[in-house]
Amino acid sequence: MEEVKDNKGQNLGIAALITAVITFVLAVIPCVGLIAIIPGIIAIVLASVGLSQAARSSSPRGVLLAGLIIAIIASMISFSQIFVAGKIAQKADKWPNNIQNILNDVQDNVTKQLEDNNVSIKIESNGNKVEINTSANKKDKEKTLEDLEGTDTQKSDSIQKNDSTRKHVVVRKKK
Amino acid sequence: MSERKNKLIQNLKVRVLNEPYLIINIFFAGVILLIFAYSGIFSPERDNYPVACIHEKLTGQQCISCGLSHSFSLIIRGRIEEAYKWNIYGMRIFLFFVAQLILRVLFSLSFLKYPDTRKQRIIVDCIGSGLMFLITFWPFIVSILAGILSNSH
């Protein structure tokens, strides 16, 4: 009867090769490719330990080397997937900022529209009616100012740049 | 008769244990059978698959391999058209695993039967399986490469 060969590191080599091939198949499937790094590292460790054992007893190293090479390639593929997924997730993180910007724009638009609106307040008490009409419109305000001052205002908006700051200045000219 | 049978089994056991190629083949056949069992146990109707797409969880985007478990389960149940709808590459990957299961058995038997040409058979097996793997998983490999290239700059 034949005896089982006692090749040091051979069993580890078989385990490493099997783990490495399974890691390789997992690594190229994007759904599970990210977790393939775990068996990949296990396969590398098994192959390395097996290689060191084989080096001491000068036993064959073919299976161990095959396992190590496949494990390293599979781990690299898996790691690249982590990198790609990380980049995509990073890009996805920019979305909340974009949404915040859109919300700010909408808020500014609403505020501008409210500024130009007319406000009418009616109070009725014991048959007495009080009606207050006011306008937040800029043009109406200018007209009111003209009526009060008896002047003609000429508006000119200009932009002054002072150390990278901008100021809006309204210049009024008297007739 | 039983003694002879026992001796034969013992002899085969020793031969298998002495040959890493056979051990690897047995393991791979077992893994493939486990994949088929997984596809058979978990049903697409209940949607009770324990493995979720990690890529989708991280990025919020579906990946090229999403729906593969559903596809396998449907193929095992003979619903091929539905399987194509879940994942277009499901069928070719399933066929790859079926072919590998058959090849593991055939190569193991030929390894035991023809000891003179073992080395050549192992080389043919490695090259053939490698090519089959590349052809089957080529769309996935391309998508990974495209992802790396598009996100590298």
mmCIF file of C-alpha atoms in Angstrom:
data_model
loop_
_atom_site.group_PDB
_atom_site.id
_atom_site.type_symbol
_atom_site.label_atom_id
_atom_site.label_comp_id
_atom_site.label_asym_id
_atom_site.label_seq_id
_atom_site.Cartn_x
_atom_site.Cartn_y
_atom_site.Cartn_z
ATOM 1 C CA MET A 1 0.000 0.000 0.000
ATOM 2 C CA GLU A 2 1.201 3.499 -0.883
ATOM 3 C CA GLU A 3 1.897 5.973 1.843
ATOM 4 C CA VAL A 4 0.679 9.512 1.945
ATOM 5 C CA LYS A 5 3.534 11.851 0.967
ATOM 6 C CA ASP A 6 4.642 14.196 3.722
ATOM 7 C CA ASN A 7 5.462 17.240 1.598
ATOM 8 C CA LYS A 8 5.789 20.216 3.892
ATOM 9 C CA GLY A 9 3.660 23.140 2.828
ATOM 10 C CA GLN A 10 1.838 21.080 0.196
ATOM 11 C CA ASN A 11 -1.494 21.059 2.042
ATOM 12 C CA LEU A 12 -1.206 24.775 2.639
ATOM 13 C CA GLY A 13 -0.494 25.206 -1.051
ATOM 14 C CA ILE A 14 -3.660 23.338 -2.013
ATOM 15 C CA ALA A 15 -5.703 25.406 0.422
ATOM 16 C CA ALA A 16 -4.107 28.609 -0.891
ATOM 17 C CA LEU A 17 -4.759 27.687 -4.527
ATOM 18 C CA ILE A 18 -8.401 26.791 -3.885
ATOM 19 C CA THR A 19 -8.961 29.994 -1.908
ATOM 20 C CA ALA A 20 -7.149 32.033 -4.548
ATOM 21 C CA VAL A 21 -9.240 30.686 -7.434
ATOM 22 C CA ILE A 22 -12.487 31.261 -5.506
ATOM 23 C CA THR A 23 -11.244 34.778 -4.698
ATOM 24 C CA PHE A 24 -10.527 35.381 -8.380
ATOM 25 C CA VAL A 25 -14.049 34.363 -9.418
ATOM 26 C CA LEU A 26 -15.550 36.519 -6.653
ATOM 27 C CA ALA A 27 -13.311 39.486 -7.468
ATOM 28 C CA VAL A 28 -14.571 39.857 -11.042
ATOM 29 C CA ILE A 29 -18.230 39.899 -9.913
ATOM 30 C CA PRO A 30 -18.902 43.551 -8.931
ATOM 31 C CA CYS A 31 -21.653 42.640 -6.424
ATOM 32 C CA VAL A 32 -19.288 40.640 -4.204
ATOM 33 C CA GLY A 33 -15.962 41.806 -5.568
ATOM 34 C CA LEU A 34 -15.433 44.146 -2.646
ATOM 35 C CA ILE A 35 -15.418 41.370 -0.038
ATOM 36 C CA ALA A 36 -13.091 39.189 -2.126
ATOM 37 C CA ILE A 37 -10.167 41.017 -0.542
ATOM 38 C CA ILE A 38 -10.712 38.944 2.660
ATOM 39 C CA PRO A 39 -10.228 35.464 1.112
ATOM 40 C CA GLY A 40 -7.507 37.035 -1.039
ATOM 41 C CA ILE A 41 -5.492 37.996 2.020
ATOM 42 C CA ILE A 42 -6.129 34.558 3.568
ATOM 43 C CA ALA A 43 -4.832 32.902 0.383
ATOM 44 C CA ILE A 44 -1.713 35.098 0.359
ATOM 45 C CA VAL A 45 -0.995 34.258 4.014
ATOM 46 C CA LEU A 46 -1.515 30.514 3.418
ATOM 47 C CA ALA A 47 0.749 30.541 0.363
ATOM 48 C CA SER A 48 3.437 32.561 2.155
ATOM 49 C CA VAL A 49 3.472 30.241 5.164
ATOM 50 C CA GLY A 50 3.505 27.235 2.836
ATOM 51 C CA LEU A 51 6.386 28.694 0.848
ATOM 52 C CA SER A 52 8.456 29.287 3.963
ATOM 53 C CA GLN A 53 7.811 25.686 5.092
ATOM 54 C CA ALA A 54 8.656 24.376 1.630
ATOM 55 C CA ALA A 55 11.865 26.404 1.523
ATOM 56 C CA ARG A 56 13.056 24.804 4.767
ATOM 57 C CA SER A 57 12.423 21.247 3.580
ATOM 58 C CA SER A 58 13.085 21.920 -0.128
ATOM 59 C CA SER A 59 9.778 20.362 -1.176
ATOM 60 C CA PRO A 60 7.973 21.287 -4.463
ATOM 61 C CA ARG A 61 6.661 24.840 -4.660
ATOM 62 C CA GLY A 62 4.591 24.826 -7.867
ATOM 63 C CA VAL A 63 1.155 24.787 -6.240
ATOM 64 C CA LEU A 64 2.220 27.338 -3.618
ATOM 65 C CA LEU A 65 3.531 29.784 -6.203
ATOM 66 C CA ALA A 66 0.431 29.360 -8.376
ATOM 67 C CA GLY A 67 -1.755 30.018 -5.324
ATOM 68 C CA LEU A 68 0.278 33.083 -4.332
ATOM 69 C CA ILE A 69 0.234 34.630 -7.835
ATOM 70 C CA ILE A 70 -3.500 34.044 -8.362
ATOM 71 C CA ALA A 71 -4.254 35.378 -4.859
ATOM 72 C CA ILE A 72 -2.224 38.550 -5.465
ATOM 73 C CA ILE A 73 -3.931 39.222 -8.840
ATOM 74 C CA ALA A 74 -7.382 38.514 -7.360
ATOM 75 C CA SER A 75 -6.694 40.809 -4.397
ATOM 76 C CA MET A 76 -5.568 43.559 -6.756
ATOM 77 C CA ILE A 77 -8.792 43.232 -8.773
ATOM 78 C CA SER A 78 -10.815 43.321 -5.553
ATOM 79 C CA PHE A 79 -8.881 46.331 -4.276
ATOM 80 C CA SER A 80 -9.442 48.157 -7.559
ATOM 81 C CA GLN A 81 -13.169 47.588 -7.104
ATOM 82 C CA ILE A 82 -12.990 49.113 -3.623
ATOM 83 C CA PHE A 83 -11.224 52.109 -5.185
ATOM 84 C CA VAL A 84 -13.859 52.453 -7.946
ATOM 85 C CA ALA A 85 -16.777 52.062 -5.516
ATOM 86 C CA GLY A 86 -15.150 54.592 -3.191
ATOM 87 C CA LYS A 87 -14.826 57.117 -6.025
ATOM 88 C CA ILE A 88 -18.459 56.626 -7.065
ATOM 89 C CA ALA A 89 -19.601 56.963 -3.449
ATOM 90 C CA GLN A 90 -17.501 60.141 -3.145
ATOM 91 C CA LYS A 91 -19.208 61.561 -6.234
ATOM 92 C CA ALA A 92 -22.562 60.571 -4.787
ATOM 93 C CA ASP A 93 -21.680 62.552 -1.632
ATOM 94 C CA LYS A 94 -21.620 65.723 -3.751
ATOM 95 C CA TRP A 95 -25.347 65.407 -4.329
ATOM 96 C CA PRO A 96 -26.404 66.768 -0.923
ATOM 97 C CA ASN A 97 -24.326 69.916 -1.633
ATOM 98 C CA ASN A 98 -26.016 70.333 -5.009
ATOM 99 C CA ILE A 99 -29.419 69.960 -3.393
ATOM 100 C CA GLN A 100 -28.428 72.601 -0.801
ATOM 101 C CA ASN A 101 -27.454 75.008 -3.613
ATOM 102 C CA ILE A 102 -30.757 74.449 -5.402
ATOM 103 C CA LEU A 103 -32.652 75.077 -2.158
ATOM 104 C CA ASN A 104 -30.720 78.326 -1.615
ATOM 105 C CA ASP A 105 -31.561 79.479 -5.162
ATOM 106 C CA VAL A 106 -35.243 78.754 -4.627
ATOM 107 C CA GLN A 107 -35.164 80.622 -1.312
ATOM 108 C CA ASP A 108 -33.537 83.674 -2.966
ATOM 109 C CA ASN A 109 -36.126 83.679 -5.763
ATOM 110 C CA VAL A 110 -38.993 83.487 -3.275
ATOM 111 C CA THR A 111 -37.514 86.351 -1.210
ATOM 112 C CA LYS A 112 -37.118 88.522 -4.342
ATOM 113 C CA GLN A 113 -40.693 87.846 -5.413
ATOM 114 C CA LEU A 114 -41.965 88.676 -1.938
ATOM 115 C CA GLU A 115 -40.029 91.958 -1.984
ATOM 116 C CA ASP A 116 -41.856 93.073 -5.152
ATOM 117 C CA ASN A 117 -45.313 92.137 -3.916
ATOM 118 C CA ASN A 118 -48.135 94.459 -2.877
ATOM 119 C CA VAL A 119 -49.527 94.077 0.627
ATOM 120 C CA SER A 120 -53.100 94.983 1.427
ATOM 121 C CA ILE A 121 -54.476 95.011 4.978
ATOM 122 C CA LYS A 122 -58.152 95.518 5.691
ATOM 123 C CA ILE A 123 -59.493 96.088 9.220
ATOM 124 C CA GLU A 124 -63.217 96.153 9.872
ATOM 125 C CA SER A 125 -64.592 97.034 13.301
ATOM 126 C CA ASN A 126 -68.150 98.275 14.244
ATOM 127 C CA GLY A 127 -68.874 99.322 10.683
ATOM 128 C CA ASN A 128 -65.618 101.251 10.361
ATOM 129 C CA LYS A 129 -63.306 100.199 7.619
ATOM 130 C CA VAL A 130 -59.612 100.862 7.522
ATOM 131 C CA GLU A 131 -57.658 99.812 4.452
ATOM 132 C CA ILE A 132 -53.902 100.029 4.227
ATOM 133 C CA ASN A 133 -52.274 99.422 0.909
ATOM 134 C CA THR A 134 -48.558 99.232 0.724
ATOM 135 C CA SER A 135 -46.145 98.002 -1.829
ATOM 136 C CA ALA A 136 -42.786 96.448 -1.383
ATOM 137 C CA ASN A 137 -42.010 97.099 -5.015
ATOM 138 C CA LYS A 138 -38.786 99.026 -5.522
ATOM 139 C CA LYS A 139 -40.206 101.220 -8.315
ATOM 140 C CA ASP A 140 -43.194 102.201 -6.166
ATOM 141 C CA LYS A 141 -40.876 103.123 -3.305
ATOM 142 C CA GLU A 142 -38.822 105.343 -5.645
ATOM 143 C CA LYS A 143 -41.990 107.042 -6.870
ATOM 144 C CA THR A 144 -43.103 107.671 -3.288
ATOM 145 C CA LEU A 145 -39.705 109.120 -2.490
ATOM 146 C CA GLU A 146 -39.889 111.404 -5.526
ATOM 147 C CA ASP A 147 -43.351 112.622 -4.485
ATOM 148 C CA LEU A 148 -42.160 113.334 -0.970
ATOM 149 C CA GLU A 149 -38.932 115.076 -1.952
ATOM 150 C CA GLY A 150 -40.236 116.619 -5.161
ATOM 151 C CA THR A 151 -37.138 115.433 -6.927
ATOM 152 C CA ASP A 152 -36.385 113.239 -9.871
ATOM 153 C CA THR A 153 -34.148 110.432 -9.068
ATOM 154 C CA GLN A 154 -31.977 108.751 -11.577
ATOM 155 C CA LYS A 155 -30.862 105.421 -10.568
ATOM 156 C CA SER A 156 -27.654 103.928 -11.746
ATOM 157 C CA ASP A 157 -26.287 100.760 -10.365
ATOM 158 C CA SER A 158 -22.576 100.453 -10.534
ATOM 159 C CA ILE A 159 -20.219 97.860 -9.238
ATOM 160 C CA GLN A 160 -17.138 98.894 -7.378
ATOM 161 C CA LYS A 161 -14.394 96.448 -6.714
ATOM 162 C CA ASN A 162 -12.589 97.091 -3.469
ATOM 163 C CA ASP A 163 -10.205 94.327 -2.455
ATOM 164 C CA SER A 164 -12.358 91.666 -4.036
ATOM 165 C CA THR A 165 -15.532 92.968 -2.391
ATOM 166 C CA ARG A 166 -18.466 94.314 -4.396
ATOM 167 C CA LYS A 167 -20.739 97.159 -3.371
ATOM 168 C CA HIS A 168 -23.895 98.313 -5.042
ATOM 169 C CA VAL A 169 -24.184 102.060 -4.957
ATOM 170 C CA VAL A 170 -27.231 104.059 -5.892
ATOM 171 C CA VAL A 171 -26.378 107.548 -7.019
ATOM 172 C CA ARG A 172 -29.047 110.173 -6.931
ATOM 173 C CA LYS A 173 -28.719 113.317 -8.929
ATOM 174 C CA LYS A 174 -30.673 116.430 -8.122
ATOM 175 C CA LYS A 175 -32.292 118.337 -10.898
ATOM 176 C CA MET B 1 -15.746 -9.388 -2.165
ATOM 177 C CA SER B 2 -16.279 -6.668 0.461
ATOM 178 C CA GLU B 3 -12.615 -6.931 1.464
ATOM 179 C CA ARG B 4 -11.570 -6.329 -2.126
ATOM 180 C CA LYS B 5 -13.938 -3.397 -2.343
ATOM 181 C CA ASN B 6 -12.563 -1.937 0.874
ATOM 182 C CA LYS B 7 -9.018 -2.331 -0.405
ATOM 183 C CA LEU B 8 -9.950 -0.579 -3.637
ATOM 184 C CA ILE B 9 -11.543 2.333 -1.782
ATOM 185 C CA GLN B 10 -8.529 2.602 0.522
ATOM 186 C CA ASN B 11 -6.193 2.578 -2.464
ATOM 187 C CA LEU B 12 -8.215 5.272 -4.220
ATOM 188 C CA LYS B 13 -8.275 7.378 -1.047
ATOM 189 C CA VAL B 14 -4.508 7.260 -0.769
ATOM 190 C CA ARG B 15 -4.069 8.120 -4.452
ATOM 191 C CA VAL B 16 -6.436 11.061 -4.167
ATOM 192 C CA LEU B 17 -4.712 12.346 -1.021
ATOM 193 C CA ASN B 18 -1.361 12.127 -2.775
ATOM 194 C CA GLU B 19 -2.511 14.194 -5.731
ATOM 195 C CA PRO B 20 -3.157 17.895 -5.149
ATOM 196 C CA TYR B 21 -4.820 18.169 -8.562
ATOM 197 C CA LEU B 22 -7.534 15.720 -7.529
ATOM 198 C CA ILE B 23 -8.106 17.439 -4.183
ATOM 199 C CA ILE B 24 -8.460 20.797 -5.952
ATOM 200 C CA ASN B 25 -10.886 19.298 -8.468
ATOM 201 C CA ILE B 26 -13.018 17.779 -5.698
ATOM 202 C CA PHE B 27 -13.118 21.118 -3.854
ATOM 203 C CA PHE B 28 -14.106 23.056 -6.976
ATOM 204 C CA ALA B 29 -16.811 20.538 -7.815
ATOM 205 C CA GLY B 30 -18.093 20.944 -4.251
ATOM 206 C CA VAL B 31 -18.097 24.743 -4.515
ATOM 207 C CA ILE B 32 -20.006 24.617 -7.817
ATOM 208 C CA LEU B 33 -22.541 22.228 -6.303
ATOM 209 C CA LEU B 34 -22.927 24.644 -3.372
ATOM 210 C CA ILE B 35 -23.657 27.473 -5.843
ATOM 211 C CA PHE B 36 -26.364 25.356 -7.456
ATOM 212 C CA ALA B 37 -27.768 24.454 -4.030
ATOM 213 C CA TYR B 38 -27.833 28.166 -3.102
ATOM 214 C CA SER B 39 -29.731 28.948 -6.288
ATOM 215 C CA GLY B 40 -32.140 26.096 -5.628
ATOM 216 C CA ILE B 41 -32.803 26.829 -1.958
ATOM 217 C CA PHE B 42 -33.470 30.554 -2.233
ATOM 218 C CA SER B 43 -36.448 31.382 -4.379
ATOM 219 C CA PRO B 44 -36.925 34.469 -6.569
ATOM 220 C CA GLU B 45 -40.562 34.822 -5.396
ATOM 221 C CA ARG B 46 -39.659 35.163 -1.732
ATOM 222 C CA ASP B 47 -36.611 37.280 -2.552
ATOM 223 C CA ASN B 48 -34.815 35.938 0.522
ATOM 224 C CA TYR B 49 -31.257 35.984 -0.804
ATOM 225 C CA PRO B 50 -28.757 36.499 2.003
ATOM 226 C CA VAL B 51 -26.089 38.089 -0.217
ATOM 227 C CA ALA B 52 -26.970 41.669 -1.201
ATOM 228 C CA CYS B 53 -25.080 43.776 -3.714
ATOM 229 C CA ILE B 54 -22.402 45.596 -1.718
ATOM 230 C CA HIS B 55 -21.628 47.854 -4.671
ATOM 231 C CA GLU B 56 -25.233 49.074 -4.770
ATOM 232 C CA LYS B 57 -25.278 49.589 -0.995
ATOM 233 C CA LEU B 58 -22.146 51.702 -1.143
ATOM 234 C CA THR B 59 -22.766 53.710 -4.288
ATOM 235 C CA GLY B 60 -26.546 53.576 -4.691
ATOM 236 C CA GLN B 61 -26.062 52.490 -8.274
ATOM 237 C CA GLN B 62 -26.826 49.051 -9.705
ATOM 238 C CA CYS B 63 -23.853 47.116 -11.023
ATOM 239 C CA ILE B 64 -23.458 44.800 -14.006
ATOM 240 C CA SER B 65 -23.807 41.673 -11.837
ATOM 241 C CA CYS B 66 -26.983 42.734 -10.024
ATOM 242 C CA GLY B 67 -29.760 40.136 -10.331
ATOM 243 C CA LEU B 68 -27.360 37.230 -10.873
ATOM 244 C CA SER B 69 -28.732 35.199 -7.941
ATOM 245 C CA HIS B 70 -32.291 35.702 -9.217
ATOM 246 C CA SER B 71 -31.156 34.705 -12.676
ATOM 247 C CA PHE B 72 -29.505 31.479 -11.425
ATOM 248 C CA SER B 73 -32.560 30.534 -9.380
ATOM 249 C CA LEU B 74 -34.809 31.065 -12.400
ATOM 250 C CA ILE B 75 -32.519 29.027 -14.688
ATOM 251 C CA ILE B 76 -32.565 26.128 -12.212
ATOM 252 C CA ARG B 77 -36.377 26.332 -12.222
ATOM 253 C CA GLY B 78 -36.411 26.330 -16.041
ATOM 254 C CA ARG B 79 -37.643 29.930 -16.434
ATOM 255 C CA ILE B 80 -35.000 31.005 -18.915
ATOM 256 C CA GLU B 81 -36.743 34.085 -20.355
ATOM 257 C CA GLU B 82 -37.271 35.579 -16.903
ATOM 258 C CA ALA B 83 -33.653 34.783 -16.061
ATOM 259 C CA TYR B 84 -32.499 36.878 -19.024
ATOM 260 C CA LYS B 85 -34.590 39.779 -17.754
ATOM 261 C CA TRP B 86 -32.937 39.684 -14.330
ATOM 262 C CA ASN B 87 -29.388 39.516 -15.663
ATOM 263 C CA ILE B 88 -28.405 39.189 -19.295
ATOM 264 C CA TYR B 89 -25.132 37.426 -18.389
ATOM 265 C CA GLY B 90 -26.764 34.969 -15.959
ATOM 266 C CA MET B 91 -27.110 32.189 -18.521
ATOM 267 C CA ARG B 92 -23.534 32.254 -19.748
ATOM 268 C CA ILE B 93 -22.145 32.233 -16.182
ATOM 269 C CA PHE B 94 -24.470 29.397 -15.240
ATOM 270 C CA LEU B 95 -23.294 27.419 -18.283
ATOM 271 C CA PHE B 96 -19.683 28.130 -17.294
ATOM 272 C CA PHE B 97 -20.274 26.567 -13.877
ATOM 273 C CA VAL B 98 -22.068 23.566 -15.404
ATOM 274 C CA ALA B 99 -19.197 23.067 -17.873
ATOM 275 C CA GLN B 100 -16.645 23.375 -15.062
ATOM 276 C CA LEU B 101 -18.478 20.772 -12.968
ATOM 277 C CA ILE B 102 -18.442 18.325 -15.904
ATOM 278 C CA LEU B 103 -14.798 19.134 -16.671
ATOM 279 C CA ARG B 104 -13.729 18.574 -13.037
ATOM 280 C CA VAL B 105 -15.235 15.073 -13.091
ATOM 281 C CA LEU B 106 -13.849 14.215 -16.544
ATOM 282 C CA PHE B 107 -10.346 15.534 -15.874
ATOM 283 C CA SER B 108 -10.189 13.753 -12.509
ATOM 284 C CA LEU B 109 -11.200 10.449 -14.074
ATOM 285 C CA SER B 110 -8.742 10.831 -16.952
ATOM 286 C CA PHE B 111 -6.032 11.839 -14.452
ATOM 287 C CA LEU B 112 -6.494 8.530 -12.657
ATOM 288 C CA LYS B 113 -6.900 6.476 -15.812
ATOM 289 C CA TYR B 114 -3.957 7.833 -17.834
ATOM 290 C CA PRO B 115 -1.069 8.500 -15.440
ATOM 291 C CA ASP B 116 1.483 8.951 -18.254
ATOM 292 C CA THR B 117 -0.033 12.168 -19.625
ATOM 293 C CA ARG B 118 -0.941 13.858 -16.340
ATOM 294 C CA LYS B 119 1.208 16.942 -16.822
ATOM 295 C CA GLN B 120 -0.166 17.610 -20.302
ATOM 296 C CA ARG B 121 -3.717 17.174 -19.046
ATOM 297 C CA ILE B 122 -3.180 19.656 -16.209
ATOM 298 C CA ILE B 123 -1.758 22.226 -18.666
ATOM 299 C CA VAL B 124 -4.709 21.728 -21.061
ATOM 300 C CA ASP B 125 -7.112 22.062 -18.116
ATOM 301 C CA CYS B 126 -5.487 25.269 -16.845
ATOM 302 C CA ILE B 127 -5.380 26.954 -20.271
ATOM 303 C CA GLY B 128 -8.867 25.774 -21.267
ATOM 304 C CA SER B 129 -10.480 26.797 -17.984
ATOM 305 C CA GLY B 130 -8.664 30.118 -18.024
ATOM 306 C CA LEU B 131 -9.940 30.906 -21.524
ATOM 307 C CA MET B 132 -13.448 29.823 -20.594
ATOM 308 C CA PHE B 133 -13.293 32.079 -17.556
ATOM 309 C CA LEU B 134 -12.116 35.055 -19.636
ATOM 310 C CA ILE B 135 -14.824 34.560 -22.283
ATOM 311 C CA THR B 136 -17.561 34.140 -19.672
ATOM 312 C CA PHE B 137 -16.591 37.007 -17.398
ATOM 313 C CA TRP B 138 -15.333 39.343 -20.124
ATOM 314 C CA PRO B 139 -18.200 41.884 -19.744
ATOM 315 C CA PHE B 140 -17.519 42.068 -15.990
ATOM 316 C CA ILE B 141 -13.780 42.501 -16.520
ATOM 317 C CA VAL B 142 -14.444 45.248 -19.081
ATOM 318 C CA SER B 143 -16.802 47.037 -16.667
ATOM 319 C CA ILE B 144 -14.185 46.899 -13.884
ATOM 320 C CA LEU B 145 -11.504 48.257 -16.218
ATOM 321 C CA ALA B 146 -13.852 50.991 -17.444
ATOM 322 C CA GLY B 147 -14.610 51.922 -13.832
ATOM 323 C CA ILE B 148 -10.905 52.168 -12.980
ATOM 324 C CA LEU B 149 -10.097 54.236 -16.081
ATOM 325 C CA SER B 150 -13.043 56.619 -15.677
ATOM 326 C CA ASN B 151 -12.344 57.209 -11.979
ATOM 327 C CA SER B 152 -8.550 57.362 -12.146
ATOM 328 C CA HIS B 153 -8.486 61.009 -13.318
#
